[in-house]
PDB file of C-alpha atoms in Angstrom:
ATOM      1  CA  MET A1138     -30.304  44.344  23.190  1.00 82.00           C
ATOM      2  CA  LYS A1139     -31.888  47.300  21.904  1.00 91.00           C
ATOM      3  CA  VAL A1140     -31.428  51.079  22.886  1.00 96.00           C
ATOM      4  CA  GLU A1141     -33.921  53.845  21.701  1.00 98.00           C
ATOM      5  CA  ILE A1142     -33.741  57.500  22.056  1.00 98.00           C
ATOM      6  CA  GLY A1143     -35.758  60.439  20.407  1.00 98.00           C
ATOM      7  CA  ASP A1144     -36.091  64.163  20.195  1.00 98.00           C
ATOM      8  CA  VAL A1145     -37.785  66.811  17.944  1.00 98.00           C
ATOM      9  CA  ILE A1146     -35.754  69.103  15.496  1.00 98.00           C
ATOM     10  CA  ARG A1147     -37.244  72.419  14.744  1.00 98.00           C
ATOM     11  CA  ALA A1148     -36.701  71.967  10.803  1.00 98.00           C
ATOM     12  CA  PRO A1149     -38.872  70.451   8.195  1.00 98.00           C
ATOM     13  CA  LEU A1150     -38.522  66.851   7.365  1.00 98.00           C
ATOM     14  CA  GLU A1151     -36.916  67.310   3.915  1.00 97.00           C
ATOM     15  CA  ARG A1152     -34.118  69.170   5.616  1.00 97.00           C
ATOM     16  CA  VAL A1153     -33.662  67.096   8.510  1.00 98.00           C
ATOM     17  CA  TRP A1154     -33.485  64.140   6.098  1.00 97.00           C
ATOM     18  CA  ALA A1155     -31.064  65.718   3.697  1.00 97.00           C
ATOM     19  CA  LEU A1156     -28.548  66.873   6.472  1.00 97.00           C
ATOM     20  CA  SER A1157     -28.563  63.998   8.542  1.00 97.00           C
ATOM     21  CA  THR A1158     -27.941  61.442   5.833  1.00 96.00           C
ATOM     22  CA  ASP A1159     -25.036  63.533   4.184  1.00 97.00           C
ATOM     23  CA  ILE A1160     -22.123  61.348   5.248  1.00 96.00           C
ATOM     24  CA  ASP A1161     -19.650  64.040   3.806  1.00 96.00           C
ATOM     25  CA  ARG A1162     -21.033  66.349   6.513  1.00 97.00           C
ATOM     26  CA  ALA A1163     -21.146  64.139   9.496  1.00 97.00           C
ATOM     27  CA  GLY A1164     -17.983  65.820  10.984  1.00 96.00           C
ATOM     28  CA  GLU A1165     -20.051  68.975  11.480  1.00 97.00           C
ATOM     29  CA  TRP A1166     -22.313  67.707  14.046  1.00 97.00           C
ATOM     30  CA  LEU A1167     -20.634  64.733  15.432  1.00 97.00           C
ATOM     31  CA  PRO A1168     -18.533  65.218  18.562  1.00 96.00           C
ATOM     32  CA  LYS A1169     -14.824  66.170  17.546  1.00 94.00           C
ATOM     33  CA  HIS A1170     -13.341  62.928  18.853  1.00 96.00           C
ATOM     34  CA  VAL A1171     -15.442  60.912  16.238  1.00 97.00           C
ATOM     35  CA  VAL A1172     -14.044  60.615  12.935  1.00 97.00           C
ATOM     36  CA  VAL A1173     -16.090  59.545   9.793  1.00 97.00           C
ATOM     37  CA  GLU A1174     -14.476  58.709   6.617  1.00 97.00           C
ATOM     38  CA  LYS A1175     -16.621  57.921   3.510  1.00 97.00           C
ATOM     39  CA  LEU A1176     -15.643  54.621   1.710  1.00 98.00           C
ATOM     40  CA  THR A1177     -18.165  54.754  -1.246  1.00 97.00           C
ATOM     41  CA  GLU A1178     -18.145  57.483  -4.022  1.00 96.00           C
ATOM     42  CA  GLY A1179     -21.212  59.539  -4.492  1.00 94.00           C
ATOM     43  CA  PRO A1180     -24.400  60.426  -2.629  1.00 93.00           C
ATOM     44  CA  ALA A1181     -25.762  58.034   0.073  1.00 95.00           C
ATOM     45  CA  ARG A1182     -27.424  54.977  -1.134  1.00 96.00           C
ATOM     46  CA  VAL A1183     -28.064  51.484  -0.119  1.00 98.00           C
ATOM     47  CA  GLY A1184     -24.875  49.736  -0.098  1.00 98.00           C
ATOM     48  CA  SER A1185     -22.844  52.855   0.674  1.00 98.00           C
ATOM     49  CA  ARG A1186     -20.097  52.402   3.205  1.00 98.00           C
ATOM     50  CA  TYR A1187     -18.179  54.571   5.802  1.00 98.00           C
ATOM     51  CA  ARG A1188     -15.694  53.943   8.563  1.00 98.00           C
ATOM     52  CA  GLU A1189     -16.498  55.437  11.941  1.00 97.00           C
ATOM     53  CA  SER A1190     -13.833  55.795  14.554  1.00 97.00           C
ATOM     54  CA  ARG A1191     -14.635  56.899  18.122  1.00 96.00           C
ATOM     55  CA  PRO A1192     -13.226  56.236  21.650  1.00 95.00           C
ATOM     56  CA  ILE A1193     -15.112  53.791  23.621  1.00 93.00           C
ATOM     57  CA  LEU A1194     -13.996  52.917  27.238  1.00 89.00           C
ATOM     58  CA  GLY A1195     -10.601  54.201  26.817  1.00 92.00           C
ATOM     59  CA  ARG A1196      -9.793  52.766  23.569  1.00 94.00           C
ATOM     60  CA  ARG A1197     -10.547  53.735  19.840  1.00 96.00           C
ATOM     61  CA  ASP A1198     -13.389  51.743  18.279  1.00 94.00           C
ATOM     62  CA  VAL A1199     -13.373  51.312  14.763  1.00 96.00           C
ATOM     63  CA  ARG A1200     -16.238  50.136  12.455  1.00 96.00           C
ATOM     64  CA  VAL A1201     -17.166  49.940   8.887  1.00 97.00           C
ATOM     65  CA  TYR A1202     -20.853  50.678   8.495  1.00 97.00           C
ATOM     66  CA  GLU A1203     -23.021  49.816   5.448  1.00 98.00           C
ATOM     67  CA  ILE A1204     -26.289  51.653   4.663  1.00 98.00           C
ATOM     68  CA  THR A1205     -28.825  48.883   4.321  1.00 98.00           C
ATOM     69  CA  ILE A1206     -32.001  51.014   4.347  1.00 98.00           C
ATOM     70  CA  LEU A1207     -32.377  54.322   2.765  1.00 97.00           C
ATOM     71  CA  ASP A1208     -36.377  55.155   2.588  1.00 97.00           C
ATOM     72  CA  ALA A1209     -36.411  58.919   1.862  1.00 96.00           C
ATOM     73  CA  PRO A1210     -37.447  60.805   4.091  1.00 97.00           C
ATOM     74  CA  ARG A1211     -38.886  58.396   6.561  1.00 97.00           C
ATOM     75  CA  ARG A1212     -36.091  55.820   7.561  1.00 98.00           C
ATOM     76  CA  SER A1213     -32.448  55.065   7.324  1.00 98.00           C
ATOM     77  CA  GLU A1214     -30.562  52.171   8.768  1.00 98.00           C
ATOM     78  CA  VAL A1215     -26.797  51.110   8.832  1.00 98.00           C
ATOM     79  CA  PHE A1216     -25.128  47.882   9.871  1.00 97.00           C
ATOM     80  CA  ALA A1217     -21.786  46.982  11.046  1.00 95.00           C
ATOM     81  CA  ALA A1218     -21.006  43.177  10.640  1.00 89.00           C
ATOM     82  CA  GLU A1219     -18.317  43.088  13.130  1.00 86.00           C
ATOM     83  CA  GLY A1220     -20.111  43.123  16.539  1.00 81.00           C
ATOM     84  CA  GLY A1221     -23.614  42.940  14.742  1.00 87.00           C
ATOM     85  CA  PHE A1222     -24.341  46.576  15.423  1.00 91.00           C
ATOM     86  CA  ARG A1223     -27.554  47.948  13.541  1.00 94.00           C
ATOM     87  CA  PHE A1224     -28.645  51.720  14.045  1.00 96.00           C
ATOM     88  CA  ARG A1225     -31.884  52.895  12.600  1.00 97.00           C
ATOM     89  CA  VAL A1226     -33.223  56.466  12.339  1.00 98.00           C
ATOM     90  CA  ASP A1227     -36.896  57.128  11.781  1.00 98.00           C
ATOM     91  CA  TYR A1228     -38.198  60.660  10.713  1.00 98.00           C
ATOM     92  CA  GLU A1229     -41.668  61.884  11.270  1.00 98.00           C
ATOM     93  CA  ALA A1230     -43.041  65.220   9.985  1.00 97.00           C
ATOM     94  CA  ARG A1231     -44.729  67.249  12.936  1.00 96.00           C
ATOM     95  CA  GLY A1232     -45.724  70.365  11.371  1.00 95.00           C
ATOM     96  CA  ALA A1233     -42.619  72.562  10.966  1.00 96.00           C
ATOM     97  CA  SER A1234     -40.581  70.329  13.043  1.00 98.00           C
ATOM     98  CA  THR A1235     -39.437  66.678  12.693  1.00 98.00           C
ATOM     99  CA  ALA A1236     -39.475  63.753  15.409  1.00 98.00           C
ATOM    100  CA  VAL A1237     -36.390  61.745  15.030  1.00 98.00           C
ATOM    101  CA  THR A1238     -35.927  58.327  16.764  1.00 98.00           C
ATOM    102  CA  MET A1239     -32.838  56.835  16.990  1.00 98.00           C
ATOM    103  CA  SER A1240     -32.671  52.975  17.909  1.00 98.00           C
ATOM    104  CA  GLY A1241     -29.586  50.753  17.886  1.00 95.00           C
ATOM    105  CA  ASP A1242     -29.222  47.184  18.667  1.00 92.00           C
ATOM    106  CA  VAL A1243     -26.355  44.527  19.007  1.00 87.00           C
ATOM    107  CA  THR A1244     -26.756  41.150  17.758  1.00 80.00           C
ATOM    108  CA  VAL A1245     -23.226  39.696  18.587  1.00 67.00           C
ATOM    109  CA  LEU A1246     -22.004  40.182  22.077  1.00 65.00           C
ATOM    110  CA  GLY A1247     -20.188  36.874  22.501  1.00 67.00           C
ATOM    111  CA  CYS A1248     -19.797  34.824  25.714  1.00 65.00           C
ATOM    112  CA  LEU A1249     -19.552  37.590  27.863  1.00 64.00           C
ATOM    113  CA  GLY A1250     -22.685  39.276  26.297  1.00 65.00           C
ATOM    114  CA  VAL A1251     -24.633  38.643  29.649  1.00 66.00           C
ATOM    115  CA  VAL A1252     -22.371  40.121  31.788  1.00 75.00           C
ATOM    116  CA  ALA A1253     -21.343  43.080  29.355  1.00 76.00           C
ATOM    117  CA  ALA A1254     -24.778  44.074  28.027  1.00 79.00           C
ATOM    118  CA  PRO A1255     -25.739  46.755  30.811  1.00 84.00           C
ATOM    119  CA  LEU A1256     -22.398  48.430  30.167  1.00 85.00           C
ATOM    120  CA  VAL A1257     -22.788  48.224  26.241  1.00 85.00           C
ATOM    121  CA  ARG A1258     -26.376  49.438  26.528  1.00 90.00           C
ATOM    122  CA  HIS A1259     -25.225  52.441  28.666  1.00 93.00           C
ATOM    123  CA  VAL A1260     -22.424  53.204  26.205  1.00 92.00           C
ATOM    124  CA  MET A1261     -24.795  53.018  23.196  1.00 93.00           C
ATOM    125  CA  ARG A1262     -27.459  55.352  25.049  1.00 97.00           C
ATOM    126  CA  ARG A1263     -24.791  57.893  25.870  1.00 96.00           C
ATOM    127  CA  ASN A1264     -23.361  57.822  22.400  1.00 96.00           C
ATOM    128  CA  MET A1265     -26.691  58.071  20.490  1.00 97.00           C
ATOM    129  CA  ALA A1266     -27.807  60.965  22.792  1.00 98.00           C
ATOM    130  CA  VAL A1267     -24.600  63.053  22.118  1.00 97.00           C
ATOM    131  CA  ASP A1268     -24.792  62.270  18.519  1.00 97.00           C
ATOM    132  CA  LEU A1269     -28.645  63.157  18.397  1.00 98.00           C
ATOM    133  CA  ALA A1270     -28.081  66.402  20.517  1.00 98.00           C
ATOM    134  CA  GLY A1271     -25.422  67.446  18.214  1.00 98.00           C
ATOM    135  CA  LEU A1272     -27.405  66.638  15.182  1.00 98.00           C
ATOM    136  CA  LYS A1273     -30.309  68.644  16.479  1.00 98.00           C
ATOM    137  CA  ALA A1274     -28.121  71.732  17.482  1.00 98.00           C
ATOM    138  CA  TRP A1275     -26.467  71.958  13.973  1.00 98.00           C
ATOM    139  CA  ILE A1276     -29.581  71.557  11.926  1.00 98.00           C
ATOM    140  CA  GLU A1277     -31.432  74.144  14.087  1.00 98.00           C
ATOM    141  CA  ARG A1278     -28.537  76.896  13.642  1.00 96.00           C
ATOM    142  CA  THR A1279     -27.710  75.995  10.071  1.00 87.00           C
TER     143      THR A1279
END
């Protein structure tokens, strides 16, 4: 199951890349109820890990993500083994702006996957849209 959203951020590609991949600053643009804790020292790199906690459907969902792709300044990808969540962000320069496309997919939904898929898709799309809107607003005003 895959979900994809996109928007254009009015900032140069290198700036959007640098700010959006800075795990230490994620709390500045993510919704206040989302908590990100860096688990790997140093700058973001393939293999870096962080814990994200956010409310989903009335309960706190906690996942550990690992950076699996960091291809500056074009693509980043993170993966959470539990649940098989993979999120990719693609960046494309558009003059003085940057097109950002977020895509997410889930590979493990279990036995109830067929029934739960529409709800999971809806929750993923909503959370990704809120996250991208927060990132865009933060970068454009910073």
